[in-house]
C-alpha positions as semicolon CSV with decimal commas, in nm:
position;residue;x (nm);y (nm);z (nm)
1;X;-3,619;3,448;8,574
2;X;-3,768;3,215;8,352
3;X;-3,992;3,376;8,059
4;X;-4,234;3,177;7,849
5;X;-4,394;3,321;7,531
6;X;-4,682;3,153;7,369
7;X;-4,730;3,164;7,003
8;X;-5,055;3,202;6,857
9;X;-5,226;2,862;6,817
10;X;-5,335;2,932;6,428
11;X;-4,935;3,053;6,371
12;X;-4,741;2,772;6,581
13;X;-4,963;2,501;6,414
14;X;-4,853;2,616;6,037
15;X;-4,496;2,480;6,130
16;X;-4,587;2,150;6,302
17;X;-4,481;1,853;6,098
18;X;-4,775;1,724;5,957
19;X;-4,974;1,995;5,931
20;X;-5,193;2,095;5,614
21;X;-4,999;2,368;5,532
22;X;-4,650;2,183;5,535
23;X;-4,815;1,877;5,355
24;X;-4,947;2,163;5,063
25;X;-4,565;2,304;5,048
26;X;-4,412;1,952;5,005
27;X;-4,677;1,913;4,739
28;X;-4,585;2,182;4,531
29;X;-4,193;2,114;4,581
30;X;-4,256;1,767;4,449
31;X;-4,442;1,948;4,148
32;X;-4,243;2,151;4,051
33;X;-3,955;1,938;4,024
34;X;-4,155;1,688;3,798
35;X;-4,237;1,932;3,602
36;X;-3,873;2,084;3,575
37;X;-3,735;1,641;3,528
38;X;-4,040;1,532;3,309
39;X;-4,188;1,841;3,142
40;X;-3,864;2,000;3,042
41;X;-3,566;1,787;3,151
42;X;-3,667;1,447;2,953
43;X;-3,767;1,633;2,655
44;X;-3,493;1,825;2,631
45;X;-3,230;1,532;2,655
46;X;-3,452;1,346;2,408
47;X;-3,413;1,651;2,134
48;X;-3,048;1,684;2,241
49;X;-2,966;1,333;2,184
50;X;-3,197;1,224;1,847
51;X;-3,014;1,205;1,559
52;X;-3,106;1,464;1,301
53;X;-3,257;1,350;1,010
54;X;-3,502;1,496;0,711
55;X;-3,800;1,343;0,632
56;X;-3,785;1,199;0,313
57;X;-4,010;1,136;0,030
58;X;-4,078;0,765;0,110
59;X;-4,371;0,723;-0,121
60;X;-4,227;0,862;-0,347
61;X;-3,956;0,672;-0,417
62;X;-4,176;0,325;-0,367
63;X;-4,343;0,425;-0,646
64;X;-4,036;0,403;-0,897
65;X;-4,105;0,091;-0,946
66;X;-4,414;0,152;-1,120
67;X;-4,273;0,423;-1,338
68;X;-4,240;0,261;-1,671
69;X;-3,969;0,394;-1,894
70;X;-4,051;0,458;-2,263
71;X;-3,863;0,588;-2,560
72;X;-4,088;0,701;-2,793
73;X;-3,901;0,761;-3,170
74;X;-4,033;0,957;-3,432
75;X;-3,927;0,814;-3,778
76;X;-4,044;1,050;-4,066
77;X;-4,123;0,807;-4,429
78;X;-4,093;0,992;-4,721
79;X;-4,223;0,740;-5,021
80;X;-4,309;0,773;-5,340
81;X;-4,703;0,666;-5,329
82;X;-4,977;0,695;-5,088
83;X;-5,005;0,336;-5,103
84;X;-4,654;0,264;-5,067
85;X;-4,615;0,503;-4,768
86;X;-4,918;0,365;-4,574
87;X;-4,787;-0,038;-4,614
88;X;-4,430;0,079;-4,430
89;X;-4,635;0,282;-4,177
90;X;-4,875;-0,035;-4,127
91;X;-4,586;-0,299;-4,110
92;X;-4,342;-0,106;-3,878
93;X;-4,628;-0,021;-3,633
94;X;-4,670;-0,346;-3,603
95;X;-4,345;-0,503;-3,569
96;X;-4,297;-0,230;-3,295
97;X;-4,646;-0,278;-3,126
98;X;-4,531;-0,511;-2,813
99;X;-4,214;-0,348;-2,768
100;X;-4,181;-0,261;-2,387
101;X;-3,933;0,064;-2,455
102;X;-3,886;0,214;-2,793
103;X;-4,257;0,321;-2,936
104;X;-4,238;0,436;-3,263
105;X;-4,417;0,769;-3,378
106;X;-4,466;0,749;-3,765
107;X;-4,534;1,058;-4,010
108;X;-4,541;1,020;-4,354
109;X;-4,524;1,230;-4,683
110;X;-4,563;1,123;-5,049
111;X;-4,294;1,292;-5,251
112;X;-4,153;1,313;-5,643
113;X;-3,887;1,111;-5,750
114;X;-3,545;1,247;-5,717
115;X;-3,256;1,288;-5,973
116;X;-2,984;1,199;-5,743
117;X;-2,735;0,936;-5,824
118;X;-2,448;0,967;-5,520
119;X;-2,487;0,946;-5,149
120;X;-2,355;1,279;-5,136
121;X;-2,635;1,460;-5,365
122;X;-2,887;1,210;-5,131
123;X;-2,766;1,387;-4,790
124;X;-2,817;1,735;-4,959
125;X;-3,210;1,643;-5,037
126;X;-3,232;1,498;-4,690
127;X;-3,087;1,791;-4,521
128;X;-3,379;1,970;-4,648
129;X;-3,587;1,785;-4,363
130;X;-3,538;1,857;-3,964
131;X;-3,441;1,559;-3,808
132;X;-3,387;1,614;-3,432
133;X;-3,181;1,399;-3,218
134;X;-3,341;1,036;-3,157
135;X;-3,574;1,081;-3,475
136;X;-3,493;0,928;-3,829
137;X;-3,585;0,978;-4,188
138;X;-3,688;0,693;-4,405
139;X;-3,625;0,816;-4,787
140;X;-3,736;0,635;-5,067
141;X;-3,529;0,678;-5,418
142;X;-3,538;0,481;-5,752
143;X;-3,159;0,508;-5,822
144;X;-3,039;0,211;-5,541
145;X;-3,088;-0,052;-5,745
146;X;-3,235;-0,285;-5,433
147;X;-3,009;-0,229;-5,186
148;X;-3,031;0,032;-4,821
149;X;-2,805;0,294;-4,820
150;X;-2,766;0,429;-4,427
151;X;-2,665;0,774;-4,433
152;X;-2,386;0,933;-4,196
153;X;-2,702;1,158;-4,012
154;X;-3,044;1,026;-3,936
155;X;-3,153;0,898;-4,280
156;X;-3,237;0,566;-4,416
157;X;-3,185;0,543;-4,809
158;X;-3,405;0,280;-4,970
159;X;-3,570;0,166;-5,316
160;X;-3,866;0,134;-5,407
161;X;-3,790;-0,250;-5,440
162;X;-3,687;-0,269;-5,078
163;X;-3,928;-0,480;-4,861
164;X;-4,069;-0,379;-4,518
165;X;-3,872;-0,627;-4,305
166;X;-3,567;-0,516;-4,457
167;X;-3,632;-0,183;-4,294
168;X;-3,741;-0,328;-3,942
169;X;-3,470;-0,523;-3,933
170;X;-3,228;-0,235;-3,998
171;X;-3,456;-0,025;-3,726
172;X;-3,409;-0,290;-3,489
173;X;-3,069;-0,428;-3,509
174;X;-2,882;-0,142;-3,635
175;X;-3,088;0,142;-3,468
176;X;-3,321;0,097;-3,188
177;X;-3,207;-0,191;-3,036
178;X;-3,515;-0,270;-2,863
179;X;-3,410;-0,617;-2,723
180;X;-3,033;-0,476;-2,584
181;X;-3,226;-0,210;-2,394
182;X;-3,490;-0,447;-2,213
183;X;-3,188;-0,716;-2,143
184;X;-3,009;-0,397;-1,992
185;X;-3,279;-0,281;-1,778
186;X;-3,405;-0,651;-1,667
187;X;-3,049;-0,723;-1,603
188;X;-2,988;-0,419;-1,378
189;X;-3,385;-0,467;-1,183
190;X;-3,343;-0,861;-1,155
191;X;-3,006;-0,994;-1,185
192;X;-3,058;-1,309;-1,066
193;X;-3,312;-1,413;-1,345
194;X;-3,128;-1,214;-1,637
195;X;-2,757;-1,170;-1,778
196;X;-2,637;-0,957;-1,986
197;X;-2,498;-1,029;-2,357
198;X;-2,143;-1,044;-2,459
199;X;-2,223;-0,670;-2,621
200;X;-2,341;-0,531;-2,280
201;X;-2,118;-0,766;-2,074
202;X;-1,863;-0,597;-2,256
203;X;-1,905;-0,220;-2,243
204;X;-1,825;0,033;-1,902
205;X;-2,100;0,066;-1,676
206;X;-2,221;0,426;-1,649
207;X;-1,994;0,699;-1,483
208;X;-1,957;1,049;-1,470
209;X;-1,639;1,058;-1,594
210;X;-1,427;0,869;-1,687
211;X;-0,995;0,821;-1,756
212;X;-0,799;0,699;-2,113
213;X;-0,472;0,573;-1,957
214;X;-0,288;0,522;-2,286
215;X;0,023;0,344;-2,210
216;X;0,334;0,226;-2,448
217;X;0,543;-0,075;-2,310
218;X;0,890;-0,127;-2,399
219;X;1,001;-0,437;-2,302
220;X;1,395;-0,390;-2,399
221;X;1,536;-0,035;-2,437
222;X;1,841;-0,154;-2,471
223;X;1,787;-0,257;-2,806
224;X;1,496;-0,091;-2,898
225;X;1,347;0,262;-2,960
226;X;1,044;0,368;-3,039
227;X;1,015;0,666;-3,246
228;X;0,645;0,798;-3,147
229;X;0,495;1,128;-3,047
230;X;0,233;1,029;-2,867
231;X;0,056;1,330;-2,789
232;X;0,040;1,422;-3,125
233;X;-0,160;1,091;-3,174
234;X;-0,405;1,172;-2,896
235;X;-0,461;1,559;-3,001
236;X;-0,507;1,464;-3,390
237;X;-0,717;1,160;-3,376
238;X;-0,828;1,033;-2,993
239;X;-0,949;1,391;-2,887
240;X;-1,194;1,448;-3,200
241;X;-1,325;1,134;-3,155
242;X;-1,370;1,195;-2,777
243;X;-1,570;1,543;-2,885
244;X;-1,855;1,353;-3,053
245;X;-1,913;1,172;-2,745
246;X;-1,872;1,469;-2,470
247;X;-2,218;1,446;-2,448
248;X;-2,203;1,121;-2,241
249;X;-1,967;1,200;-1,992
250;X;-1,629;1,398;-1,888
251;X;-1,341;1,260;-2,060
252;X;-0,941;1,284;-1,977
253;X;-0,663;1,149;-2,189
254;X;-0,337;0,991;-1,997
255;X;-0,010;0,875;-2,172
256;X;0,246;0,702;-1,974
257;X;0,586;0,476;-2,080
258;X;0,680;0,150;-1,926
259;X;1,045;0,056;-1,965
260;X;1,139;-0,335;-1,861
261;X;0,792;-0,528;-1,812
262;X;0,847;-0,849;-2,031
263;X;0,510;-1,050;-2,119
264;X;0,459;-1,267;-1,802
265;X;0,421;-1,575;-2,077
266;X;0,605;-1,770;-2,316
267;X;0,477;-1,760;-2,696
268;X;0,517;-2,075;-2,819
269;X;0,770;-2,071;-3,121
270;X;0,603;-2,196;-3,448
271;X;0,793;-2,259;-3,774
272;X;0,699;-2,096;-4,109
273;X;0,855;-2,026;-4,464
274;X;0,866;-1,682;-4,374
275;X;1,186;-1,472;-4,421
276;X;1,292;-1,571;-4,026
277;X;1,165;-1,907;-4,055
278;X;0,960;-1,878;-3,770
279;X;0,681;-1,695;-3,564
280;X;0,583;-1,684;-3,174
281;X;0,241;-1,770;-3,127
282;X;-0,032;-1,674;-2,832
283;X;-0,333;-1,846;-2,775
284;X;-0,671;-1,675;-2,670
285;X;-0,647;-1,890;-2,351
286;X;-0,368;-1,707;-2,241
287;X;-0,445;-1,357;-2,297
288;X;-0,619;-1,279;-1,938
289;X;-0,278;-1,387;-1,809
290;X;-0,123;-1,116;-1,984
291;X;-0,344;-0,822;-1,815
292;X;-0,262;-0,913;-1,458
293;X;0,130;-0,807;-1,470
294;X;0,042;-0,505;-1,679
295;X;-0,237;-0,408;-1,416
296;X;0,048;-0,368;-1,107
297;X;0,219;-0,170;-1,338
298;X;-0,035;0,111;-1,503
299;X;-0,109;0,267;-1,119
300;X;-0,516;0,296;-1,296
301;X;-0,603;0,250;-0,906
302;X;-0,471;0,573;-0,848
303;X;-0,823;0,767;-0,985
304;X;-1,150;0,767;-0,874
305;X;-1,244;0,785;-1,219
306;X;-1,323;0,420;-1,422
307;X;-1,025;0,384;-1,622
308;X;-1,032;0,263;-1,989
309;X;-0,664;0,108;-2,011
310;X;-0,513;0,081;-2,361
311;X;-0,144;-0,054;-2,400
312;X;0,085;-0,039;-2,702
313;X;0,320;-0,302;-2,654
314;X;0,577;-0,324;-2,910
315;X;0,771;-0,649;-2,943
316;X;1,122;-0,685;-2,995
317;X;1,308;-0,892;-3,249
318;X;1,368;-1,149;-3,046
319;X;1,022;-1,277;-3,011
320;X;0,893;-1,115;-3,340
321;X;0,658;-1,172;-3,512
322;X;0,422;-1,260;-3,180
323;X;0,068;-1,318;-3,340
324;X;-0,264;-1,432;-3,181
325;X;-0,425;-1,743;-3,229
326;X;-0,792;-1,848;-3,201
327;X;-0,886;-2,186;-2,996
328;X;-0,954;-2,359;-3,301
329;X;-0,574;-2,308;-3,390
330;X;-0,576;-2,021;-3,646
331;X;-0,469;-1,694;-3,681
332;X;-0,674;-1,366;-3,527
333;X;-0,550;-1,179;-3,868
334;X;-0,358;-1,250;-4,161
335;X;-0,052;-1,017;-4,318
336;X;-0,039;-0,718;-4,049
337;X;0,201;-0,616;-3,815
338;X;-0,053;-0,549;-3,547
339;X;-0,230;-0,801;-3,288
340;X;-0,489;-0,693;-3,026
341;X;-0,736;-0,832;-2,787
342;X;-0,954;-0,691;-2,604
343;X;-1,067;-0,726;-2,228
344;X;-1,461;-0,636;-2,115
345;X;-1,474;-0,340;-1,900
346;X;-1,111;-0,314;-1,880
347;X;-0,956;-0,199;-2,188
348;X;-0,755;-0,340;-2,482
349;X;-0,400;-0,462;-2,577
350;X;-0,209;-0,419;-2,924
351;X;0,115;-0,579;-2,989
352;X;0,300;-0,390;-3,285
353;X;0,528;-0,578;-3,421
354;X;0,854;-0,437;-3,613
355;X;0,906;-0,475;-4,008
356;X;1,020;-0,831;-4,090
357;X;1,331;-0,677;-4,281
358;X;1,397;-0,447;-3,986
359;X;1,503;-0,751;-3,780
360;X;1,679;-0,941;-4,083
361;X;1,933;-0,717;-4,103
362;X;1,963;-0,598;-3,715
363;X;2,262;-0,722;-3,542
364;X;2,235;-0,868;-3,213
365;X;2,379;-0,586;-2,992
366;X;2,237;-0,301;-3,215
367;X;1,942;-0,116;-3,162
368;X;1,635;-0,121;-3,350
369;X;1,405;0,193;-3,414
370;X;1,025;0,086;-3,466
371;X;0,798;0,371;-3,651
372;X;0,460;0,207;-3,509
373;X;0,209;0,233;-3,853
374;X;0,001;0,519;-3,677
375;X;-0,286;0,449;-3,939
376;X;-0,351;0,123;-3,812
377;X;-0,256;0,135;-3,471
378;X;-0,510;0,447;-3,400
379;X;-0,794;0,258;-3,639
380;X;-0,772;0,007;-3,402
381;X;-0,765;0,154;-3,058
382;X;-1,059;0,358;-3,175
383;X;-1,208;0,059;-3,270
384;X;-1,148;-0,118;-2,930
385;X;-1,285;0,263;-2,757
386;X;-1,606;0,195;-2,965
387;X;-1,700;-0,100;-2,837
388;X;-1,594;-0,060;-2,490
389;X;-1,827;0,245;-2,486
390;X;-2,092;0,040;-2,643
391;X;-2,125;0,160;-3,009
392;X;-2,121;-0,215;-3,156
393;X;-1,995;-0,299;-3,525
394;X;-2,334;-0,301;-3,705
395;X;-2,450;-0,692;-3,803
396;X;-2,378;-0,730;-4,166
397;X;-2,759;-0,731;-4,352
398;X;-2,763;-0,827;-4,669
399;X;-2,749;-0,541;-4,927
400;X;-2,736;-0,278;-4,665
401;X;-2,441;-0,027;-4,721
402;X;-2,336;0,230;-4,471
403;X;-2,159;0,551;-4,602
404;X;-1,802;0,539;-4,465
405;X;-1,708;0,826;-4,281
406;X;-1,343;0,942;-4,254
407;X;-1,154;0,906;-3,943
408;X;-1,327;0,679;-3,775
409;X;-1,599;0,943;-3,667
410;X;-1,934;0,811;-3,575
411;X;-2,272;0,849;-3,747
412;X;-2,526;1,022;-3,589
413;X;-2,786;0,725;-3,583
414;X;-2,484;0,581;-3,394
415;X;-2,431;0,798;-3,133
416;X;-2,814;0,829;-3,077
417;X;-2,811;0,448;-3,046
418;X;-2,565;0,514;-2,746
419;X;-2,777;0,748;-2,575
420;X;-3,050;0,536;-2,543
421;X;-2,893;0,289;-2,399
422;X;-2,725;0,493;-2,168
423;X;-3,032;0,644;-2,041
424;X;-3,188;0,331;-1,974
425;X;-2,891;0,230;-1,761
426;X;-2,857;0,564;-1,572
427;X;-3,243;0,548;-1,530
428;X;-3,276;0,241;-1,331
429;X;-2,943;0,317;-1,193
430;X;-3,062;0,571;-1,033
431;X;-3,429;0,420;-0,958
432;X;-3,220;0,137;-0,749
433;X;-3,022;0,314;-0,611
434;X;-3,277;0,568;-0,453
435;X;-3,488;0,277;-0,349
436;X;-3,181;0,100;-0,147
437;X;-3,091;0,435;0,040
438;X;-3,467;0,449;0,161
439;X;-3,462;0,110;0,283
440;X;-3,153;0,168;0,435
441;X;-3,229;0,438;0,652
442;X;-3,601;0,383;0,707
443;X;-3,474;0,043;0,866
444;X;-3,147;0,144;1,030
445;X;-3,264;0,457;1,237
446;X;-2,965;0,591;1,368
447;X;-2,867;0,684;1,053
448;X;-2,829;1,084;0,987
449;X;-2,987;1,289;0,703
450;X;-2,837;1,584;0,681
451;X;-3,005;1,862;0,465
452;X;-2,761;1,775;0,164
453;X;-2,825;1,445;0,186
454;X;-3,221;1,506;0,168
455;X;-3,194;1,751;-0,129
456;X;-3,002;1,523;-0,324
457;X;-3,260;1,238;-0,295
458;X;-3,537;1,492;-0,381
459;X;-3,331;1,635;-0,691
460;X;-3,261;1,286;-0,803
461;X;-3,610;1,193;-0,761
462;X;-3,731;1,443;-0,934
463;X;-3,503;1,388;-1,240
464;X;-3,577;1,070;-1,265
465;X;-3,953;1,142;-1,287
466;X;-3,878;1,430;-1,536
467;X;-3,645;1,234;-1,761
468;X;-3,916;0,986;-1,819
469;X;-4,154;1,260;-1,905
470;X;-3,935;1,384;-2,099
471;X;-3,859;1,033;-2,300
472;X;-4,201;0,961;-2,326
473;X;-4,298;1,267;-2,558
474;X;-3,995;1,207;-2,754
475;X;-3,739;1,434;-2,661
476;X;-3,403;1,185;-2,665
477;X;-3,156;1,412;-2,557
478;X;-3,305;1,616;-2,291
479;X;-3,381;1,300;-2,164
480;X;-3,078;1,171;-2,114
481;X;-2,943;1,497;-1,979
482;X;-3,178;1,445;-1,682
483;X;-3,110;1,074;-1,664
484;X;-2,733;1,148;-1,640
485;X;-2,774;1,382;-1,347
486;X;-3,058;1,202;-1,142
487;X;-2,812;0,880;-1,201
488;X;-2,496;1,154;-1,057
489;X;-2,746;1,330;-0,783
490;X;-2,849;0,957;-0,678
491;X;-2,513;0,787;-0,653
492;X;-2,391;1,122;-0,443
493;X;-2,621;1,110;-0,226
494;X;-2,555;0,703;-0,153
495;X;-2,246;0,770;-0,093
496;X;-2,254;1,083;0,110
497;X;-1,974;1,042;0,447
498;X;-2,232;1,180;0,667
499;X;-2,458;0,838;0,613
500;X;-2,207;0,627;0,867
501;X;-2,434;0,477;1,155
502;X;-2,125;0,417;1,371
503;X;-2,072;0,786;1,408
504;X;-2,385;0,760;1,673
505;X;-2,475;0,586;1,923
506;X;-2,769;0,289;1,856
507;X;-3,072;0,308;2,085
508;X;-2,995;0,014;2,305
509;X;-2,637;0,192;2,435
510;X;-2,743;0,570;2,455
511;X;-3,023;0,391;2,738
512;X;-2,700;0,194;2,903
513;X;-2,570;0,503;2,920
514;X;-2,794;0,726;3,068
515;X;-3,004;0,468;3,247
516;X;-2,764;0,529;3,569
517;X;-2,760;0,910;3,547
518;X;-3,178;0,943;3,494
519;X;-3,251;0,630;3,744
520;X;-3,186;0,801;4,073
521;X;-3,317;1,109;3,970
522;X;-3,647;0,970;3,852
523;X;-3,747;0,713;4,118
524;X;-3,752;1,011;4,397
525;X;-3,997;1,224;4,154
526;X;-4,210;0,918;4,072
527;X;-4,283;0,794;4,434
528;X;-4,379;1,188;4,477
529;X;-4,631;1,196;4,204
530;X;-4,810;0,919;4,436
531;X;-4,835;1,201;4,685
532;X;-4,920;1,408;4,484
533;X;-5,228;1,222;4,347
534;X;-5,348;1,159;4,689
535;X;-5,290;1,496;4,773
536;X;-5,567;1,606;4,563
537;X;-5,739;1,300;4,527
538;X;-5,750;1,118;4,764
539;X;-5,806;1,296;5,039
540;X;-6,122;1,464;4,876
């Protein structure tokens, strides 16, 4: 028997194809799913996939280069009239009045004559007076006879006769050195329209630390020995000298001996009326030839460090005496046993030779001891340290002494000199440097910036702005504390491993990539939203 049920007509109809009810259900599927794809899906994979990266204090930075840097120095005149005291004060002020970085700050006080007669009972007066670091004191006496005397601390001796461009020249050339620091800042902001001078072209760019790689070359142990104790050299003279500048950077000492490395030239053998009846002669033109064989050799690469090289390289007998010769065909020095050149930004060479009589009497198979003349060898590598730093030999001024100081040891006015110079470099240093990494990774975007990487650019920027601040009101060597580490902070953050673009994928190939995976996905769930619009659109 054959049974047929009937469905209600309002119940039956809600499952027909077509019908309002099924249309509404397909309607909300298709929602939901473009909500779950577009709402959450896309954004999700978008935050999953960016490359993380801090915002950064763009304007910041684009404003460095309207940050001027200025060094203002506060020179203290004592003098022995009003009058006297206000003509210096006038003259200087002007001299200094379109200098673009050292402003002068000038003080004066009118004092009584004083009853000293020796540089040493001069220093005593002066001590009397606080001098801070960056500031001099310009003292006026009536027992110099016209001449300058420049003290071994801030202080400027002078007469009464002494004119006022005597005393801005000294300020200037000696002291200041107004037009080295604008060539050194131009130089680093627009090298293609300025270049450096042989003085700056000559000295180490700024580091944080650097490496003294002393080495001693024997060419021929066989018949020679060198009777040297090196360290003792280093620990008596180099490291004392090293202390007075530990305020620039982190030093380290290295000694190493080289046994076998000949000169990779041939002196050319001169005769003379000398005991041997000859000499070996280099020319200057040669010298640079001379550094490359030693440079395979002194494994300097091995640091991260810049490495000031400085090699001893004594000469045997057999091409003894080896002395240097200028281009215009004369001798470097005259009656010493020790040659040297030096090389910018490298380091410096001395050639000891051994006692004349030494190899008169030497046979040919014997060997030869050589006591280098430590006096003069250490004078001159400390020399050669000086000016690769960039502590030049002052200009000789006519009747302007400077009182000698033993050892080799710098003057303050010296090492304040230094400092300034530094700070301009590490300054702008650090100004170009934070303005590259901006427009580095504001125009290459897939570029990472970690939170290190961000807090170093803010430190550094903030130094920089601080250090000026701080140079501007007069305070030298705070100011070049802050320059150091916003030139450290800046150049560690440049260089930072995590800034490496390859490490992620550029915008064009993350879309090849997930192009096929979103594509089939998506076209489904747009064609719906067109249902869905008419849906409740449409059919209103």
């Amino acid at each position: 028997m054959l049974f047929i049920r009937y469905l209600p007509r309002d119940l039956s109809s809600a499952y027909l194809v077509g019908s309002p009810t099924t249309e509404k259900y397909r309607v909300y599927a298709s929602i939901s799913f473009a909500v779950l794809l577009l709402g959450i899906g896309v954004p999700l994979w978008w935050h999953t996939t960016a490359v993380p990266r801090v915002p950064l204090p763009y304007d910041g930075i684009e404003q460095l280069s309207n940050l001027e840097i200025n060094i203002k120095t506060k020179l203290i005149i004592l003098a022995l009239s009003r009058d006297r005291a206000e003509l210096l004060v006038h003259d200087i002020k002007e001299a200094f009045k379109n200098a673009s970085i050292c402003q002068v700050e000038i003080i004066y006080r009118v004092i009584s004559n004083t009853f000293a007669f020796t540089h040493h009972q001069l220093e005593k007066i002066a001590s009397n007076f606080d001098v801070d670091v960056g500031q001099l004191l310009l003292f006026e006496t009536t027992n110099l006879n016209n001449a300058v005397l420049v003290g071994s601390e801030r202080t400027i001796y002078f007469s009464t006769e002494t004119t006022s461009s005597t005393l801005i020249q000294i300020l200037s050339e000696w002291m200041l050195h107004e037009n080295s620091l604008a060539l050194t800042k131009n130089a680093l902001t627009e090298p293609t329209l300025y270049s450096l001078d042989e003085k700056n072209r000559r000295r180490f760019p700024a580091s944080s630390a650097y490496d003294i790689l002393i080495t001693v070359v024997n060419p021929d142990p066989e018949k020679l020995k060198i009777d040297w104790n090196l360290r003792e050299m280093v620990e008596e003279y180099v490291e004392p000298f090293l202390d007075e500048v530990s305020i620039l950077s982190n030093f380290s000492v290295k000694s190493q001996w080289l046994y076998l490395l000949p000169l990779d030239v041939t002196p050319k053998r001169v005769p003379d009326s000398s005991p041997l009846g000859r000499h070996f002669a280099l020319s200057e033109d040669v010298l640079p030839q001379l550094i490359t064989p030693l440079e395979k050799k002194l494994a300097s690469q091995v640091s991260l460090r810049s490495t000031i090289n400085f090699v001893i390289y004594v000469v045997p007998c057999d091409n003894a005496p080896l002395y240097i010769y200028t281009r215009s065909g004369h001798r470097s020095k005259i009656n010493a046993n020790v040659e040297a050149f030096l090389s910018p930004r490298w380091g410096g060479v001395i050639l000891i030779n051994p006692p004349v009589e030494t190899c008169m009497t030497v046979k040919s198979d014997e060997l030869v001891t050589i006591v280098p003349e430590q006096t003069i060898v250490v004078g001159t590598f400390l020399t050669q340290l000086k000016l690769l730093l960039g502590i030049p030999e002052p200009k000789f001024l006519n009747g302007v002494t400077i009182v000698p100081l033993p050892g080799l040891k710098l003057h303050n006015w010296e090492v304040d000199a230094l400092l300034r110079v530094r700070t301009i470099e590490q300054l702008t240093s650090a100004k170009l440097t934070l303005q590259s990494l901006a427009r580095l990774l504001q125009e290459i975007g897939n570029i990472v910036i970690t939170d290190i990487v961000g807090n170093r650019i803010k430190t550094a920027l903030s130094l920089v702005e601080k250090s000026a601040q701080q140079l501007t009101q007069g305070d030298l060597a705070t100011g070049f504390l802050l320059s150091k580490e916003a030139f450290i902070t800046a150049e560690a953050a440049f260089s930072d491993p995590t800034l490496f673009a390859l490490l992620y994928f550029p915008a064009d190939q993350k879309y090849a990539v997930y192009t096929p995976l979103f594509l089939p996905t998506m076209v489904p769930v747009l064609l719906s939203l067109k249902s869905i619009y008419r849906y409740y659109f449409v059919r209103k």
